[in-house]
Amino acid sequence: MEDWRYYMTHSGTPQGGILSPLLANIYLHELDRYVEDQLIPVYTRGKMRVPNLDYRHLTWAWQRAKQQGDEVTAKQLDHQRRQLPSYDPQDPSFRRLRYLRYADDFLLGFIGSKAEAEAIKAALRTFLSERLRLEMSDEKTLITHAKTQHAQFLGYAISIYQANHKLSPQSHTGFKRRSANGRIRLGLPYGLVDRLAKPYLKSGRTHSDVKLLAGSDAHIIDFYQQRFRGLADYYQYAVDRYRLGKLKYVMELSLVKTLAEKFRCTQAHIYRRYHGTQTVNESRYKTLQVEVATKSGTRTIYWGAIPLRYDRSATRPLQDLQSFRDYYIYSDLIQRLQANTCELCGRQGRCEVHHVRKLSDLKTRWRGKAPPLWVKRMIALRRKTLIVCPQCHRDIHAGRPLPNPAGTVLESRVR
């Protein structure tokens, strides 16, 4: 659709289509294989970097001074060696190439010279053009020096730690230890916070959102909370996540002005009326909150109480987290499928999976009625999937009674 006019698609896949990501992954699988099978083996060599001789000489001298009891000299030598890398960062025999792709956006991390990086870029351009008939964007395909610049990938600014100052005997953390130079750093891109805060500013001043005035106070508070929570959760791996505090301040002021305009009162009155506290991770936070009555009681809708401190436990590699989730979430389903046994009638052979969106839907749909056996089974097992034979699967969707192995009839009711 262009300028609100619909045009037929004669090539490619429709943007936003449910099959487009799957088809893109199938097509770009050739790129993955090319990088992993051809480029990475060529540009990955050496088990480890060669030791830095200057660092070793200072280490030997430092150890001799300690053995001789010369604490002053030992301290000076220790301070000098801490300013040097223990291994040669320019070792020509050590190379590493790493590759990561998400949809049509990919990132390569390379330890090597700029000339080699240019050769990798040229090889990728040739492969995409000749093999996949795709063009590589010159504006977005950049070679970035990770020590002095940031690479943009999926909204993160990716670089490596590199101290620009001389190390002191006591590091900035108060502990005598080497810095984390050379490690990957995930941060917020420059200017991101200002761009996110721009919709809430007008002529440099925070303003209310008139589009929300027709909603209830709970709806307004929840709207701002969910929008900020989504950003804070997305950037949970950023070491400078605390910079989102500026955005939080702007959004909170916009929220208060919106509520004050809705109820035609002052901002101070809004703070007094909706003042509250919430405890998150054993820390207490001030919030703006309102109690909403529901069928099962009351629910607190609040703004705030989203910690912005950098959580070191969140630096676990994403692939490890994903494999952990995959194992504990999906292994049970795989085992049940491999058993080839219907969980309703006990038939052996090819089985299928019956899905429901939410278990809560099952509980409310048959409230006050006698639910069928397959519903009772899913609720009891707290599973949204059920392994059934094709006949039972068809009977469930058709609302027909389900026969069990003993010859009796199991009731099946669906809406």
Tab-separated table of C-alpha atoms in Angstrom, residues 51-415:
chain	number	residue	atom	x	y	z
A	51	PRO	CA	52.027	-13.588	25.295
A	52	ASN	CA	53.143	-9.974	25.565
A	53	LEU	CA	56.884	-10.116	26.358
A	54	ASP	CA	56.915	-6.689	28.013
A	55	TYR	CA	54.143	-7.797	30.354
A	56	ARG	CA	56.020	-11.008	31.188
A	57	HIS	CA	59.269	-9.172	31.916
A	58	LEU	CA	57.481	-6.829	34.309
A	59	THR	CA	55.764	-9.818	35.943
A	60	TRP	CA	59.081	-11.577	36.543
A	61	ALA	CA	60.610	-8.384	37.974
A	62	TRP	CA	57.539	-7.880	40.192
A	63	GLN	CA	57.816	-11.444	41.531
A	64	ARG	CA	61.539	-11.027	42.277
A	65	ALA	CA	60.875	-7.764	44.132
A	66	LYS	CA	58.206	-9.471	46.225
A	67	GLN	CA	60.542	-12.362	47.055
A	68	GLN	CA	63.250	-9.901	48.116
A	69	GLY	CA	60.792	-7.999	50.297
A	70	ASP	CA	61.041	-4.738	48.335
A	71	GLU	CA	57.393	-3.664	48.658
A	72	VAL	CA	57.862	-0.187	47.134
A	73	THR	CA	59.454	-1.528	43.933
A	74	ALA	CA	56.926	-4.382	43.758
A	75	LYS	CA	54.066	-1.928	43.957
A	76	GLN	CA	55.512	0.239	41.186
A	77	LEU	CA	56.136	-2.771	38.921
A	78	ASP	CA	52.646	-4.083	39.584
A	79	HIS	CA	51.211	-0.701	38.635
A	80	GLN	CA	53.219	-0.681	35.380
A	81	ARG	CA	52.254	-4.202	34.296
A	82	ARG	CA	48.574	-3.495	34.892
A	83	GLN	CA	48.742	-0.891	32.147
A	84	LEU	CA	49.824	-3.496	29.570
A	85	PRO	CA	47.809	-6.317	27.983
A	86	SER	CA	48.957	-9.778	29.011
A	87	TYR	CA	48.716	-10.976	25.393
A	88	ASP	CA	49.688	-9.327	22.109
A	89	PRO	CA	46.492	-7.697	20.721
A	90	GLN	CA	48.139	-7.413	17.254
A	91	ASP	CA	49.138	-11.072	16.978
A	92	PRO	CA	48.989	-11.848	13.191
A	93	SER	CA	48.548	-15.578	13.833
A	94	PHE	CA	45.335	-15.097	15.815
A	95	ARG	CA	42.045	-14.414	14.014
A	96	ARG	CA	38.402	-14.799	14.991
A	97	LEU	CA	35.205	-14.310	12.958
A	98	ARG	CA	31.728	-14.519	14.478
A	99	TYR	CA	28.396	-14.203	12.662
A	100	LEU	CA	24.866	-13.368	13.800
A	101	ARG	CA	21.770	-12.737	11.668
A	102	TYR	CA	18.261	-11.575	12.550
A	103	ALA	CA	15.916	-11.381	9.538
A	104	ASP	CA	17.780	-9.279	6.929
A	105	ASP	CA	20.089	-7.645	9.470
A	106	PHE	CA	23.384	-9.386	10.227
A	107	LEU	CA	26.499	-8.610	12.222
A	108	LEU	CA	30.022	-9.998	11.951
A	109	GLY	CA	32.555	-9.611	14.713
A	110	PHE	CA	36.131	-9.875	13.465
A	111	ILE	CA	39.525	-9.821	15.150
A	112	GLY	CA	41.964	-8.802	12.446
A	113	SER	CA	43.130	-6.024	10.175
A	114	LYS	CA	40.954	-3.561	8.295
A	115	ALA	CA	42.216	-4.944	4.968
A	116	GLU	CA	40.891	-8.385	5.901
A	117	ALA	CA	37.588	-6.835	6.992
A	118	GLU	CA	37.321	-5.159	3.582
A	119	ALA	CA	37.964	-8.531	1.907
A	120	ILE	CA	35.177	-10.138	3.955
A	121	LYS	CA	32.789	-7.358	2.991
A	122	ALA	CA	33.664	-7.742	-0.688
A	123	ALA	CA	33.181	-11.515	-0.529
A	124	LEU	CA	29.739	-11.059	1.042
A	125	ARG	CA	28.754	-8.507	-1.591
A	126	THR	CA	29.801	-10.862	-4.404
A	127	PHE	CA	27.966	-13.833	-2.912
A	128	LEU	CA	24.745	-11.887	-2.335
A	129	SER	CA	24.831	-10.446	-5.838
A	130	GLU	CA	25.778	-13.551	-7.820
A	131	ARG	CA	24.174	-16.293	-5.747
A	132	LEU	CA	21.088	-14.699	-4.152
A	133	ARG	CA	20.552	-11.715	-6.501
A	134	LEU	CA	20.463	-9.325	-3.566
A	135	GLU	CA	22.089	-5.936	-3.092
A	136	MET	CA	23.951	-5.006	0.064
A	137	SER	CA	23.074	-1.540	1.358
A	138	ASP	CA	26.134	0.713	1.295
A	139	GLU	CA	24.615	3.087	3.850
A	140	LYS	CA	23.997	0.360	6.423
A	141	THR	CA	26.884	-2.011	5.696
A	142	LEU	CA	29.741	-0.440	7.608
A	143	ILE	CA	33.117	-1.462	8.969
A	144	THR	CA	33.263	-0.179	12.529
A	145	HIS	CA	36.306	-0.025	14.779
A	146	ALA	CA	34.843	-1.400	17.983
A	147	LYS	CA	37.303	0.391	20.289
A	148	THR	CA	36.444	3.883	19.085
A	149	GLN	CA	32.996	3.490	17.467
A	150	HIS	CA	29.682	1.757	18.006
A	151	ALA	CA	28.056	-0.747	15.655
A	152	GLN	CA	24.255	-0.490	15.462
A	153	PHE	CA	22.454	-3.834	15.655
A	154	LEU	CA	18.816	-4.412	16.656
A	155	GLY	CA	18.657	-1.087	18.471
A	156	TYR	CA	21.805	-1.679	20.555
A	157	ALA	CA	25.141	0.104	20.315
A	158	ILE	CA	27.766	-2.649	20.261
A	159	SER	CA	31.405	-1.943	21.063
A	160	ILE	CA	34.179	-3.313	23.258
A	161	TYR	CA	35.458	-2.036	26.567
A	162	GLN	CA	38.573	0.062	26.224
A	163	ALA	CA	39.895	2.382	28.930
A	164	ASN	CA	41.273	5.654	27.552
A	165	HIS	CA	43.057	6.606	30.743
A	166	LYS	CA	46.091	5.261	32.548
A	167	LEU	CA	45.143	2.664	35.103
A	168	SER	CA	45.680	3.666	38.686
A	169	PRO	CA	46.772	1.219	41.406
A	170	GLN	CA	43.162	1.291	42.568
A	171	SER	CA	40.608	0.931	39.789
A	172	HIS	CA	37.470	3.077	39.635
A	173	THR	CA	35.569	0.263	41.348
A	174	GLY	CA	37.821	0.395	44.408
A	175	PHE	CA	39.340	-3.068	43.795
A	176	LYS	CA	42.860	-3.901	42.635
A	177	ARG	CA	42.111	-5.796	39.434
A	178	ARG	CA	42.595	-5.536	35.690
A	179	SER	CA	39.982	-3.756	33.593
A	180	ALA	CA	37.544	-5.533	31.269
A	181	ASN	CA	39.222	-4.238	28.103
A	182	GLY	CA	38.341	-6.251	25.025
A	183	ARG	CA	35.002	-7.539	26.258
A	184	ILE	CA	31.798	-6.885	24.353
A	185	ARG	CA	29.756	-3.927	25.558
A	186	LEU	CA	26.033	-3.507	24.857
A	187	GLY	CA	24.776	0.031	25.309
A	188	LEU	CA	22.129	2.534	24.290
A	189	PRO	CA	22.798	4.279	20.962
A	190	TYR	CA	23.690	7.958	21.107
A	191	GLY	CA	20.628	10.168	20.866
A	192	LEU	CA	18.181	7.303	21.506
A	193	VAL	CA	16.791	8.727	24.746
A	194	ASP	CA	16.220	12.140	23.151
A	195	ARG	CA	14.407	10.549	20.197
A	196	LEU	CA	12.189	8.502	22.515
A	197	ALA	CA	11.373	11.563	24.609
A	198	LYS	CA	10.581	13.770	21.611
A	199	PRO	CA	6.882	12.691	21.256
A	200	TYR	CA	6.246	13.924	24.803
A	201	LEU	CA	7.860	17.331	24.235
A	202	LYS	CA	6.615	20.423	22.467
A	203	SER	CA	8.862	23.455	22.080
A	204	GLY	CA	11.188	21.895	24.629
A	205	ARG	CA	8.474	21.462	27.280
A	206	THR	CA	6.588	18.357	28.326
A	207	HIS	CA	2.951	18.265	27.232
A	208	SER	CA	-0.072	16.058	27.873
A	209	ASP	CA	-1.477	13.446	25.494
A	210	VAL	CA	-4.917	14.675	24.437
A	211	LYS	CA	-5.679	11.389	22.670
A	212	LEU	CA	-5.917	9.664	26.053
A	213	LEU	CA	-8.253	12.113	27.763
A	214	ALA	CA	-11.311	10.045	26.869
A	215	GLY	CA	-9.925	6.996	28.706
A	216	SER	CA	-10.111	6.232	32.412
A	217	ASP	CA	-7.317	7.103	34.807
A	218	ALA	CA	-6.343	3.421	35.020
A	219	HIS	CA	-6.143	3.219	31.224
A	220	ILE	CA	-3.919	6.306	31.044
A	221	ILE	CA	-1.570	5.065	33.764
A	222	ASP	CA	-1.353	1.589	32.259
A	223	PHE	CA	-0.716	3.029	28.780
A	224	TYR	CA	2.356	4.942	29.953
A	225	GLN	CA	3.545	2.051	32.129
A	226	GLN	CA	3.377	-0.568	29.396
A	227	ARG	CA	5.103	1.699	26.899
A	228	PHE	CA	7.994	2.441	29.254
A	229	ARG	CA	8.224	-1.139	30.520
A	230	GLY	CA	8.589	-2.406	26.955
A	231	LEU	CA	11.586	-0.118	26.391
A	232	ALA	CA	13.165	-0.886	29.762
A	233	ASP	CA	12.805	-4.640	29.263
A	234	TYR	CA	14.169	-4.498	25.721
A	235	TYR	CA	17.304	-2.697	26.899
A	236	GLN	CA	17.843	-4.852	29.976
A	237	TYR	CA	21.255	-5.921	28.616
A	238	ALA	CA	22.521	-2.332	28.158
A	239	VAL	CA	25.212	-1.393	30.663
A	240	ASP	CA	24.070	2.264	30.537
A	241	ARG	CA	20.412	1.390	31.014
A	242	TYR	CA	20.243	4.019	33.760
A	243	ARG	CA	20.132	6.681	31.001
A	244	LEU	CA	16.482	5.728	30.479
A	245	GLY	CA	15.843	7.624	33.729
A	246	LYS	CA	15.633	10.837	31.701
A	247	LEU	CA	12.910	9.299	29.530
A	248	LYS	CA	11.097	8.071	32.629
A	249	TYR	CA	11.075	11.595	34.062
A	250	VAL	CA	9.657	13.072	30.840
A	251	MET	CA	6.998	10.358	30.534
A	252	GLU	CA	5.968	10.706	34.173
A	253	LEU	CA	5.543	14.448	33.801
A	254	SER	CA	3.482	13.891	30.639
A	255	LEU	CA	1.354	11.332	32.502
A	256	VAL	CA	0.716	13.726	35.386
A	257	LYS	CA	-0.184	16.570	33.007
A	258	THR	CA	-2.571	14.286	31.119
A	259	LEU	CA	-4.363	13.279	34.340
A	260	ALA	CA	-4.426	16.883	35.547
A	261	GLU	CA	-5.970	18.036	32.271
A	262	LYS	CA	-8.536	15.239	32.376
A	263	PHE	CA	-9.713	16.053	35.909
A	264	ARG	CA	-9.065	19.814	35.608
A	265	CYS	CA	-6.839	20.007	38.655
A	266	THR	CA	-3.228	20.772	39.497
A	267	GLN	CA	-0.297	18.429	39.092
A	268	ALA	CA	0.307	18.498	42.847
A	269	HIS	CA	-3.240	17.220	43.372
A	270	ILE	CA	-2.538	14.297	40.995
A	271	TYR	CA	0.593	13.363	42.937
A	272	ARG	CA	-1.323	13.422	46.229
A	273	ARG	CA	-4.321	11.525	44.837
A	274	TYR	CA	-2.403	8.708	43.123
A	275	HIS	CA	0.597	8.448	45.429
A	276	GLY	CA	1.625	4.876	46.281
A	277	THR	CA	4.568	2.512	46.725
A	278	GLN	CA	5.584	-0.826	45.225
A	279	THR	CA	8.333	-3.253	46.255
A	280	VAL	CA	10.415	-4.838	43.493
A	281	ASN	CA	13.440	-7.037	44.233
A	282	GLU	CA	13.349	-5.998	47.892
A	283	SER	CA	13.554	-2.313	46.910
A	284	ARG	CA	10.753	0.156	47.546
A	285	TYR	CA	9.698	2.591	44.818
A	286	LYS	CA	7.301	5.526	44.727
A	287	THR	CA	4.498	5.080	42.207
A	288	LEU	CA	1.360	6.627	40.828
A	289	GLN	CA	-1.316	3.990	41.199
A	290	VAL	CA	-5.036	3.318	41.263
A	291	GLU	CA	-7.099	0.377	42.484
A	292	VAL	CA	-9.427	-1.213	39.926
A	293	ALA	CA	-12.261	-3.527	40.965
A	294	THR	CA	-12.419	-6.860	39.105
A	295	LYS	CA	-14.540	-10.002	39.389
A	296	SER	CA	-11.837	-11.725	41.435
A	297	GLY	CA	-11.061	-8.735	43.685
A	298	THR	CA	-8.997	-5.615	43.077
A	299	ARG	CA	-6.027	-4.991	40.840
A	300	THR	CA	-3.440	-2.265	41.267
A	301	ILE	CA	-2.567	-0.330	38.115
A	302	TYR	CA	0.592	1.689	38.702
A	303	TRP	CA	3.258	3.770	37.025
A	304	GLY	CA	6.910	3.302	37.954
A	305	ALA	CA	8.672	0.650	40.047
A	306	ILE	CA	10.811	-0.444	37.074
A	307	PRO	CA	14.459	-0.774	38.199
A	308	LEU	CA	16.960	0.742	35.795
A	309	ARG	CA	20.083	-0.508	37.502
A	310	TYR	CA	22.322	-2.709	35.369
A	311	ASP	CA	21.824	-6.354	36.335
A	312	ARG	CA	25.046	-8.329	35.877
A	313	SER	CA	23.105	-11.595	35.900
A	314	ALA	CA	21.440	-10.434	32.664
A	315	THR	CA	24.754	-10.726	30.799
A	316	ARG	CA	24.418	-14.488	30.429
A	317	PRO	CA	24.613	-15.261	26.698
A	318	LEU	CA	21.226	-15.131	25.038
A	319	GLN	CA	21.780	-18.442	23.312
A	320	ASP	CA	22.309	-20.133	26.698
A	321	LEU	CA	19.049	-18.655	27.981
A	322	GLN	CA	17.235	-19.774	24.854
A	323	SER	CA	18.591	-23.324	25.045
A	324	PHE	CA	17.581	-23.438	28.713
A	325	ARG	CA	14.025	-22.375	27.846
A	326	ASP	CA	13.847	-24.727	24.854
A	327	TYR	CA	14.886	-27.705	26.955
A	328	TYR	CA	12.456	-27.183	29.793
A	329	ILE	CA	9.531	-25.950	27.699
A	330	TYR	CA	9.653	-28.170	24.643
A	331	SER	CA	11.378	-31.392	25.655
A	332	ASP	CA	8.224	-32.661	27.364
A	333	LEU	CA	6.183	-32.104	24.191
A	334	ILE	CA	8.793	-33.920	22.094
A	335	GLN	CA	8.831	-36.882	24.465
A	336	ARG	CA	5.051	-37.117	24.383
A	337	LEU	CA	4.997	-36.995	20.577
A	338	GLN	CA	7.678	-39.649	20.312
A	339	ALA	CA	5.644	-41.958	22.549
A	340	ASN	CA	3.046	-42.265	19.725
A	341	THR	CA	0.254	-42.826	22.243
A	342	CYS	CA	-3.055	-40.961	22.343
A	343	GLU	CA	-3.482	-39.375	25.774
A	344	LEU	CA	-7.262	-39.806	25.568
A	345	CYS	CA	-8.050	-43.235	24.092
A	346	GLY	CA	-4.629	-44.873	24.364
A	347	ARG	CA	-4.337	-45.819	20.687
A	348	GLN	CA	-0.834	-46.453	19.356
A	349	GLY	CA	0.393	-44.936	16.115
A	350	ARG	CA	0.659	-41.526	14.491
A	351	CYS	CA	-0.466	-38.754	16.824
A	352	GLU	CA	-1.245	-35.056	16.516
A	353	VAL	CA	-1.190	-32.092	18.893
A	354	HIS	CA	-4.372	-30.337	20.012
A	355	HIS	CA	-3.706	-26.699	21.040
A	356	VAL	CA	-5.625	-24.102	23.017
A	357	ARG	CA	-4.716	-20.432	23.343
A	358	LYS	CA	-5.102	-20.090	27.114
A	359	LEU	CA	-5.877	-22.491	29.918
A	360	SER	CA	-7.956	-19.749	31.510
A	361	ASP	CA	-10.273	-19.893	28.484
A	362	LEU	CA	-10.993	-23.530	29.229
A	363	LYS	CA	-11.799	-22.780	32.852
A	364	THR	CA	-14.226	-19.972	32.035
A	365	ARG	CA	-15.824	-21.597	28.986
A	366	TRP	CA	-17.212	-24.521	30.967
A	367	ARG	CA	-17.913	-22.625	34.186
A	368	GLY	CA	-21.074	-24.085	35.716
A	369	LYS	CA	-21.097	-26.973	33.220
A	370	ALA	CA	-19.581	-30.436	33.097
A	371	PRO	CA	-16.402	-30.117	31.007
A	372	PRO	CA	-15.377	-32.985	28.722
A	373	LEU	CA	-12.552	-35.305	29.624
A	374	TRP	CA	-9.990	-33.671	27.348
A	375	VAL	CA	-10.623	-30.318	29.060
A	376	LYS	CA	-10.246	-31.887	32.504
A	377	ARG	CA	-7.021	-33.537	31.376
A	378	MET	CA	-5.483	-30.287	30.103
A	379	ILE	CA	-6.517	-28.349	33.212
A	380	ALA	CA	-5.187	-31.053	35.537
A	381	LEU	CA	-1.852	-31.244	33.704
A	382	ARG	CA	-1.697	-27.438	33.290
A	383	ARG	CA	-0.801	-27.889	29.620
A	384	LYS	CA	-2.031	-26.054	26.553
A	385	THR	CA	-1.243	-29.065	24.363
A	386	LEU	CA	-2.642	-32.583	24.259
A	387	ILE	CA	-1.258	-35.486	22.231
A	388	VAL	CA	-4.182	-37.257	20.555
A	389	CYS	CA	-4.778	-39.632	17.664
A	390	PRO	CA	-6.293	-38.205	14.441
A	391	GLN	CA	-9.741	-39.646	15.233
A	392	CYS	CA	-9.912	-38.083	18.715
A	393	HIS	CA	-8.596	-34.828	17.281
A	394	ARG	CA	-11.414	-34.707	14.730
A	395	ASP	CA	-13.996	-35.647	17.377
A	396	ILE	CA	-12.806	-32.826	19.680
A	397	HIS	CA	-13.211	-30.188	16.965
A	398	ALA	CA	-16.532	-31.649	15.808
A	399	GLY	CA	-17.926	-31.910	19.341
A	400	ARG	CA	-18.565	-35.645	19.001
A	401	PRO	CA	-18.359	-38.101	21.930
A	402	LEU	CA	-14.979	-39.680	22.389
A	403	PRO	CA	-14.835	-43.503	22.709
A	404	ASN	CA	-12.335	-44.856	25.198
A	405	PRO	CA	-10.583	-48.229	24.995
A	406	ALA	CA	-13.085	-49.843	27.372
A	407	GLY	CA	-15.953	-49.146	24.961
A	408	THR	CA	-17.701	-46.479	27.046
A	409	VAL	CA	-18.367	-43.011	25.716
A	410	LEU	CA	-16.427	-39.943	26.844
A	411	GLU	CA	-18.309	-36.672	26.624
A	412	SER	CA	-16.908	-33.954	24.337
A	413	ARG	CA	-18.365	-30.491	24.180
A	414	VAL	CA	-16.855	-27.571	22.323
A	415	ARG	CA	-18.045	-24.137	21.345
